């Protein structure tokens, strides 16, 4: 009895002693995106019992100093914290081992450790989605092998996106799939992106068959979470934009001096005083931008929801341009019958107005500085050119008197139903997609006279209605049997597209009206069109894993397209890939403690491209075959007016081989992904110009050649935590070698011409052995320093090669040796493709502060600077760039700028000269962002869960030798002419300048 009492006494004393040392520890648990986590298990290591976090992520537990608290949550890495003197702790749980991350692939998901294809995956947070203006812009420089370049620069304009180079002479745009529906990447607000996957090789993309040759971009929008209380999140920023760089041009007095010295100063300009008009200052402005997004998310045991709305208002840096858009998105899921029947939907609605200023970008650079902006006596109120000036529009007048708008509404709907079929792992899914794009173009100009004659007012309006529906039926089987994991897919898909448009226009619109009906009925026009196409598909895929060591995947898709003729509707696109998780082998031994992943991948497959016109192989009726009969005007139509493509026209096929390595070290702190690929595109689809002498219009689409792409891609990432400091550094690098292997139609020269500025000579070519759009130009070899030197430039037989050349003129190389300089002397002068491209991103967080930076760049590409060619040609009465002040003269011989002469008998301005080819390499600090998150105990007093304020700058600086506005040039959009073909890449025909943006914003969670 005494022994029992003694034991109870000692136990009580021990318990009392422990209770004396224990303290109450409180805190909050969040994920890496700063969202609170409910249901996190919190236990004292080695002790029974514990607690869980509530819906706000908060917890409270009694623990003695020195004890270890263990935090665990499904899908997150287990975290341990030692109790110290502080009674309040903040815990951040990271995603579980990256090998268990789920990656979205076509029609499903797969664990990263079992992935055998080349797939790049980034999250919305990694894309800096909170500060990005568009999803395509947020993707720039972040994925190895994916090129994202500026097209226009106008607010609301898209970007040029290419995956692994150019595989076609036609369309090279990737396929975008948004929550299972084919759509436009620019429909999605970047704040709504949960993850974005780029399917780069055939093993990953072949499940999409005929539309996958240019890569596939899968966008998954944010959804709700089960058993989570409603959370409201908001993000808003406002800022200003300014032109990142202006080009130096002559002021009025500099222009007078150089014209006077050369003997070309008009007498009307002699007495002009002052610096004149700087037209760049007149047309570019500091422009505001505002963007806001609000969302609510949550879920119960059987449903989830995520609803968001966004708004952006961006005025353009070019006057009378801007973009305003609203977007609404809902994403819901519901489950029934103990989760054996599931339904869900996504709805995206965007309405926008884009105001375009279609001013020719080179006009403010070339318009004479002696011309004033305004003239109240001139029709329209803007000054017109004088007789001796170049026939050009007043840049401000053109900007103000023309009103060009596009109002559009885009709707994307995805709805699905999924049911388990009674066999473990077997389920059926019905997926329906609908995409509707409606728009109205409004183009009005007020009456004006810019010095070349009066122009009437005119209004043109048009509308378009694009509809697309998609129905997919799929069977999925996913099962793990011991060491065997099988995932199988079988599906059928049908899709139809219909595009209808019409338009009307009239001139002489009365002042104060903006209705076509008010215009002159004798000066009117109408138009209209209807385009339809359809696609049906059968597809299947199987993925197999044995013990997470040996991986296998194979897929095949059979597409039938209405765009091809009878007997050629269908194409088959197979793929196969294997993987080996070397680290899971027994011989890896103790290295597993250091190496978390070491996987080898190999794949081969065939992808397709059907991007041609809808009726190219059919003899369609053409209108406008009008004639007079019996004194009446008869409106007619007929077939046989336009060229018909061959009936055996077939798909482009891209055969892709890929070998890759995925590795991770030191518990995921260091990771590496490397890929080498070879692509060969056969039967390239190309519009072939036909001789006009036939009397038939248009061109024929033909299978015209073979194009190859070879490249290497590398992604390195390092992340770590040192005390309270967390940092992350990521680097991606890619190379691509593009080559035209064969051209199977046309002349024996095996070549196609591309970019031809103002019809003055073709610069870019597709020639066998060269990359697409290779630059061909007459090369130069400095300047002649004396007249005698010019006349001494002869062929071996004594013929003067440039008989009209004088001191200060350019020496052109007679490449073909015929004793004269002509376009036949063009030779290969460079490629628009870089030797390599790269992106560098870094972030660091310390206590409440966070800093993120992003760099990108290109190295080794060429740009044809037609903008500079217009500014320095010296043969017109326009303004010039300040570089002409360094023109050759007897007193200024150490220069590469030829003498100033308006006659230019030597043709120094020659467009096909390498004088205008420049190095397009650049290194850019694209984005820098600094933020601060307030402590929870501070903001909770105002009933706010989280509050973060931030400042960000876009296009901070760029290091480049390029002399134009920006070296970030993709395919031309033809706004200023120059065409928009694939071979316009790397040509600056007057591209819209980039802007530097400074913004301030805040993010709130309630």
XYZ file of C-alpha atoms in Angstrom, residues 492-970:
479
model
C -14.103 9.432 -79.499
C -14.295 13.131 -80.350
C -16.331 15.265 -82.749
C -15.842 18.967 -83.380
C -17.387 21.543 -85.690
C -16.436 25.152 -86.395
C -18.580 27.794 -88.093
C -17.401 31.322 -88.875
C -19.743 33.902 -90.373
C -19.085 37.592 -91.030
C -20.547 40.539 -92.871
C -19.705 44.203 -93.298
C -20.827 47.481 -94.814
C -19.374 50.910 -95.386
C -20.272 54.353 -96.694
C -18.447 57.613 -97.322
C -19.442 61.239 -96.729
C -20.745 60.715 -93.192
C -22.370 63.993 -91.992
C -20.627 65.791 -89.145
C -21.869 64.716 -85.716
C -23.175 61.309 -86.834
C -21.638 57.860 -86.571
C -24.176 55.751 -88.442
C -23.612 54.102 -91.798
C -27.188 54.909 -92.713
C -26.339 58.621 -92.701
C -23.706 58.242 -95.419
C -23.921 58.525 -99.174
C -25.748 55.630 -100.846
C -23.736 56.182 -104.016
C -20.484 55.438 -102.166
C -21.128 52.220 -100.294
C -19.773 48.709 -100.083
C -20.853 45.397 -98.588
C -19.172 42.097 -97.856
C -19.852 38.753 -96.214
C -18.482 35.248 -95.769
C -19.212 31.849 -94.261
C -16.579 29.254 -93.371
C -17.187 25.823 -91.857
C -15.033 22.816 -91.004
C -15.298 19.713 -88.871
C -13.097 17.063 -87.324
C -13.833 13.568 -85.989
C -11.320 11.521 -84.032
C -10.665 8.168 -82.390
C -7.843 8.011 -79.865
C -6.349 5.715 -77.260
C -3.455 5.645 -74.834
C -1.932 3.230 -72.362
C 0.590 4.046 -69.635
C 2.290 1.315 -67.600
C 4.658 1.408 -64.649
C 6.378 -1.517 -62.954
C 7.480 -0.801 -59.413
C 8.060 2.857 -60.420
C 11.183 1.611 -62.202
C 10.211 0.777 -65.754
C 7.777 3.073 -67.542
C 5.992 2.699 -70.848
C 3.451 4.817 -72.705
C 1.890 4.558 -76.152
C -0.892 6.462 -77.882
C -2.533 6.688 -81.266
C -5.057 9.091 -82.727
C -6.939 8.928 -86.018
C -8.288 12.271 -87.206
C -10.640 12.948 -90.088
C -10.725 16.537 -91.379
C -13.219 18.115 -93.763
C -10.446 20.348 -95.113
C -8.922 17.591 -97.275
C -10.330 15.874 -100.354
C -11.946 12.474 -100.683
C -9.538 9.680 -99.875
C -7.304 12.009 -97.887
C -9.545 13.033 -95.004
C -7.888 10.789 -92.430
C -4.485 10.785 -90.782
C -3.035 8.509 -88.105
C -0.685 9.864 -85.436
C 1.004 7.336 -83.134
C 3.599 7.749 -80.386
C 5.557 5.547 -78.000
C 7.817 6.390 -75.057
C 9.747 4.605 -72.321
C 11.275 5.692 -69.050
C 13.644 4.249 -66.455
C 13.696 5.451 -62.864
C 17.284 4.446 -62.212
C 17.189 5.596 -58.590
C 14.636 2.903 -57.742
C 17.047 0.125 -58.637
C 18.621 -1.773 -55.749
C 22.132 -1.043 -56.974
C 21.512 2.678 -56.375
C 22.005 1.939 -52.684
C 22.982 4.765 -50.367
C 22.914 7.280 -53.215
C 19.159 7.492 -52.633
C 19.897 9.662 -49.609
C 21.375 12.256 -51.969
C 19.640 11.598 -55.285
C 15.854 11.876 -55.054
C 15.222 11.353 -58.758
C 17.231 10.053 -61.678
C 15.061 9.172 -64.665
C 15.882 8.582 -68.313
C 13.223 9.111 -71.012
C 12.993 8.287 -74.707
C 10.133 8.907 -77.109
C 9.148 8.836 -80.766
C 5.934 9.863 -82.436
C 4.136 11.532 -85.312
C 2.204 14.794 -85.046
C 0.029 16.530 -87.625
C -0.947 19.909 -89.012
C -4.153 20.634 -90.934
C -4.015 24.444 -90.896
C -5.098 25.271 -94.447
C -8.127 26.985 -95.916
C -11.488 25.276 -95.551
C -12.255 24.765 -99.248
C -8.834 24.685 -100.887
C -9.421 21.377 -102.727
C -12.919 22.332 -103.943
C -13.922 24.406 -106.946
C -15.996 27.068 -105.199
C -18.162 29.821 -106.612
C -16.722 33.346 -106.690
C -18.889 36.462 -106.753
C -18.154 39.752 -108.472
C -18.334 38.365 -112.008
C -20.333 41.368 -113.163
C -21.233 42.511 -116.681
C -23.559 44.801 -118.644
C -26.341 43.244 -120.707
C -29.178 45.119 -122.358
C -28.076 48.342 -120.716
C -28.370 46.768 -117.239
C -25.692 45.911 -114.702
C -25.862 42.171 -113.956
C -24.296 40.774 -110.781
C -22.920 37.301 -111.391
C -20.798 34.541 -109.927
C -18.924 31.599 -111.382
C -16.600 28.708 -110.605
C -13.105 28.275 -112.035
C -12.086 31.815 -111.094
C -9.614 30.891 -108.335
C -6.980 28.169 -108.155
C -7.945 24.802 -106.669
C -5.383 22.840 -104.675
C -4.521 19.265 -105.708
C -7.060 16.631 -104.694
C -4.315 14.538 -103.075
C -3.332 17.333 -100.683
C -2.598 15.742 -97.298
C -1.531 16.488 -93.737
C 1.781 17.856 -92.657
C 3.443 15.167 -90.551
C 6.073 15.952 -87.941
C 8.133 12.992 -86.750
C 9.715 13.736 -83.374
C 12.401 11.861 -81.438
C 13.264 12.925 -77.904
C 15.677 11.785 -75.224
C 15.501 13.320 -71.776
C 16.826 13.245 -68.231
C 15.080 14.256 -65.008
C 17.139 14.462 -61.831
C 16.681 15.822 -58.323
C 19.150 16.037 -55.473
C 19.376 16.914 -51.761
C 15.693 16.409 -50.930
C 14.576 18.359 -53.973
C 16.760 21.389 -53.312
C 18.457 20.979 -56.694
C 16.633 19.708 -59.774
C 17.563 19.296 -63.423
C 15.661 18.508 -66.615
C 17.433 18.104 -69.944
C 16.071 17.156 -73.386
C 17.519 16.674 -76.847
C 15.104 16.372 -79.765
C 15.018 15.924 -83.532
C 11.923 16.894 -85.528
C 11.309 16.363 -89.218
C 8.203 17.782 -90.868
C 7.243 16.153 -94.164
C 4.719 17.369 -96.754
C 4.907 20.973 -95.512
C 1.742 22.863 -96.446
C 2.467 26.063 -98.374
C 0.549 28.481 -100.580
C 2.322 28.469 -103.940
C 1.948 31.588 -106.104
C 0.776 30.760 -109.622
C 1.451 32.728 -112.845
C -1.022 35.539 -113.455
C -0.943 34.785 -117.167
C -3.335 31.897 -116.551
C -6.145 34.335 -115.812
C -6.912 32.513 -112.541
C -6.616 34.303 -109.217
C -5.088 33.215 -105.939
C -2.605 30.495 -105.155
C -2.548 26.730 -104.675
C -1.859 25.073 -101.347
C 0.539 22.198 -101.908
C 2.687 19.753 -99.960
C 5.869 21.615 -100.655
C 8.849 20.364 -98.679
C 10.656 18.994 -95.622
C 11.787 21.015 -92.570
C 13.921 19.802 -89.679
C 14.463 21.159 -86.175
C 17.091 19.956 -83.731
C 17.579 21.348 -80.292
C 18.670 21.029 -76.688
C 16.765 22.207 -73.624
C 17.994 22.564 -70.056
C 16.200 23.557 -66.868
C 18.040 23.985 -63.555
C 16.390 24.925 -60.288
C 17.746 25.397 -56.777
C 15.714 26.196 -53.681
C 16.665 26.295 -50.031
C 15.818 27.740 -46.645
C 18.460 29.216 -44.359
C 16.972 30.248 -41.066
C 14.116 32.582 -41.864
C 15.378 33.240 -45.383
C 13.973 31.231 -48.305
C 15.335 31.555 -51.830
C 14.842 30.021 -55.257
C 16.925 30.292 -58.441
C 15.841 28.844 -61.775
C 17.621 28.886 -65.139
C 16.327 27.610 -68.466
C 18.284 27.476 -71.709
C 17.352 26.190 -75.146
C 18.855 25.912 -78.599
C 17.204 25.131 -81.912
C 18.691 24.570 -85.336
C 16.108 25.038 -88.064
C 16.759 23.762 -91.567
C 14.844 23.519 -94.843
C 15.796 20.002 -95.885
C 13.930 19.835 -99.183
C 11.506 21.745 -101.389
C 9.467 19.424 -103.551
C 7.686 21.861 -105.872
C 8.714 24.806 -108.011
C 11.901 25.547 -109.863
C 15.194 23.767 -109.667
C 16.508 26.565 -107.454
C 14.648 25.029 -104.491
C 13.692 28.287 -102.799
C 10.781 30.511 -101.776
C 10.956 34.239 -101.219
C 9.554 35.896 -98.109
C 9.871 39.426 -96.701
C 10.132 42.046 -99.449
C 10.094 45.560 -97.921
C 8.006 47.895 -100.094
C 8.775 45.672 -103.095
C 12.404 46.807 -103.145
C 13.992 43.374 -102.909
C 13.376 40.080 -101.113
C 15.362 39.747 -97.889
C 14.208 36.469 -96.317
C 14.160 33.121 -98.068
C 13.354 29.473 -97.570
C 16.203 27.697 -99.320
C 17.377 24.136 -99.000
C 20.148 23.938 -96.419
C 19.173 27.179 -94.651
C 16.783 28.029 -91.825
C 13.286 29.310 -92.602
C 13.485 33.037 -93.276
C 17.253 33.117 -93.733
C 18.542 36.581 -94.570
C 20.060 37.019 -98.021
C 21.663 40.368 -98.703
C 24.400 42.029 -100.712
C 27.348 42.293 -98.360
C 29.300 45.508 -97.931
C 33.014 46.127 -97.438
C 33.301 49.633 -96.014
C 33.366 52.993 -97.833
C 35.397 54.284 -100.720
C 37.713 56.995 -99.399
C 38.498 58.580 -102.776
C 36.990 58.728 -106.249
C 40.051 56.963 -107.553
C 39.537 54.078 -105.134
C 35.954 53.699 -106.365
C 37.045 53.579 -109.995
C 39.805 51.108 -109.148
C 37.245 48.581 -107.871
C 37.266 46.318 -110.934
C 36.867 42.747 -112.086
C 39.982 40.789 -113.100
C 39.306 41.733 -116.713
C 39.244 45.472 -115.856
C 35.490 46.231 -115.685
C 34.569 48.888 -113.108
C 32.071 47.234 -110.774
C 30.468 50.411 -109.377
C 31.034 53.037 -112.117
C 28.819 55.676 -110.443
C 30.446 55.366 -107.018
C 32.343 58.280 -105.495
C 34.276 58.965 -102.339
C 32.068 58.230 -99.334
C 29.907 55.653 -101.128
C 29.485 52.045 -100.007
C 31.589 49.281 -101.542
C 29.273 46.356 -102.365
C 30.653 42.854 -102.887
C 30.198 41.464 -106.405
C 29.354 37.974 -105.156
C 28.590 36.376 -108.534
C 31.550 38.061 -110.253
C 29.598 39.474 -113.216
C 31.118 42.948 -112.840
C 27.980 44.716 -111.622
C 25.959 45.044 -108.413
C 22.467 43.585 -108.723
C 20.102 41.532 -106.562
C 21.868 38.444 -107.921
C 24.783 39.315 -105.618
C 22.768 38.462 -102.514
C 24.369 35.853 -100.287
C 23.549 34.234 -96.957
C 23.913 36.863 -94.240
C 22.383 35.423 -91.078
C 19.467 33.747 -89.382
C 16.481 35.110 -87.433
C 16.901 32.179 -85.015
C 19.186 32.696 -82.018
C 22.022 30.346 -81.197
C 20.362 30.010 -77.807
C 17.720 31.651 -75.656
C 17.498 31.720 -71.880
C 15.540 32.833 -68.853
C 16.723 33.388 -65.281
C 14.332 33.783 -62.412
C 15.082 34.294 -58.744
C 13.138 34.939 -55.586
C 13.989 35.482 -51.947
C 11.754 35.830 -48.906
C 12.745 36.994 -45.440
C 10.180 37.396 -42.706
C 7.442 39.476 -44.365
C 9.508 40.670 -47.331
C 9.749 39.007 -50.720
C 11.725 39.949 -53.833
C 11.432 38.407 -57.283
C 13.439 39.102 -60.434
C 13.221 37.704 -63.924
C 15.799 38.015 -66.708
C 15.583 36.735 -70.264
C 17.524 37.025 -73.472
C 18.602 35.771 -76.888
C 22.039 35.335 -78.398
C 23.208 35.075 -81.992
C 20.190 36.101 -84.096
C 19.932 38.784 -86.781
C 17.289 41.474 -87.301
C 16.602 43.343 -90.530
C 16.051 46.963 -89.419
C 13.825 48.459 -92.099
C 12.939 51.249 -89.652
C 16.558 52.440 -89.716
C 16.676 51.944 -93.481
C 13.867 54.482 -93.793
C 15.558 56.894 -91.379
C 19.026 56.839 -92.959
C 18.450 56.413 -96.684
C 18.995 60.167 -97.304
C 17.290 60.202 -100.705
C 13.977 61.784 -99.654
C 12.799 65.047 -98.105
C 11.975 63.361 -94.822
C 13.512 63.658 -91.410
C 16.493 61.449 -90.583
C 18.037 59.697 -87.634
C 20.892 61.515 -85.922
C 23.289 58.878 -87.252
C 23.380 60.804 -90.552
C 25.260 63.573 -88.697
C 28.156 61.128 -88.770
C 27.994 60.807 -92.571
C 31.259 60.537 -94.470
C 32.909 63.754 -95.571
C 36.486 64.682 -96.448
C 36.803 65.838 -92.835
C 35.048 62.781 -91.362
C 36.487 59.646 -92.921
C 36.451 57.402 -89.827
C 32.818 56.354 -90.150
C 30.622 53.633 -91.596
C 27.849 56.034 -92.640
C 28.015 56.893 -96.375
C 28.104 60.457 -97.643
C 24.914 62.489 -97.537
C 23.458 62.750 -101.015
C 19.900 63.019 -102.239
C 20.834 61.762 -105.703
C 22.378 58.525 -104.390
C 23.571 57.316 -107.785
C 25.451 54.472 -106.070
C 22.195 53.265 -104.453
C 23.644 53.330 -100.933
C 20.071 52.974 -99.663
C 19.811 49.557 -101.322
C 17.266 47.491 -99.316
C 18.898 44.119 -99.941
C 22.134 45.270 -98.332
C 23.546 43.908 -95.073
C 23.879 47.574 -94.059
C 20.482 47.137 -92.407
C 21.170 43.780 -90.767
C 21.924 44.059 -87.062
C 22.753 41.829 -84.121
C 19.460 40.989 -82.384
C 21.017 39.585 -79.198
C 19.780 41.041 -75.937
C 19.878 40.607 -72.171
C 16.878 42.018 -70.333
C 15.724 42.494 -66.788
C 12.124 41.771 -67.661
C 10.461 42.034 -64.263
C 11.341 42.967 -60.712
C 8.826 42.760 -57.896
C 9.137 43.699 -54.205
C 6.415 42.823 -51.718
C 5.664 42.838 -48.006
C 3.131 40.645 -46.199
C 1.847 42.040 -42.931
C 1.843 39.837 -39.843
C -1.449 38.057 -39.228
C -1.922 39.528 -35.760
C -1.816 43.027 -37.245
C -4.290 42.596 -40.089
C -6.692 40.391 -38.147
C -7.733 43.498 -36.234
C -9.319 44.827 -39.421
C -10.871 41.404 -40.173
C -8.377 40.607 -42.925
C -6.688 37.221 -43.076
C -3.740 38.248 -45.270
C -2.517 41.552 -46.638
C 0.367 41.987 -49.052
C 1.483 45.171 -50.754
C 3.865 45.160 -53.693
C 5.593 47.243 -56.330
C 6.700 45.898 -59.679
C 8.426 47.139 -62.814
C 8.251 45.541 -66.254
C 10.909 46.001 -68.981
C 13.311 47.475 -66.445
C 16.347 47.602 -68.744
C 17.736 45.887 -71.803
C 21.319 45.504 -72.977
C 21.519 45.179 -76.756
C 23.364 46.440 -79.806
C 20.143 46.648 -81.769
C 19.348 50.225 -82.844
C 15.575 49.917 -83.186
C 12.865 50.313 -80.569
C 13.110 46.730 -79.299
C 14.874 43.507 -80.349
C 11.994 41.423 -78.952
C 10.471 40.635 -82.334
C 8.355 37.665 -83.298
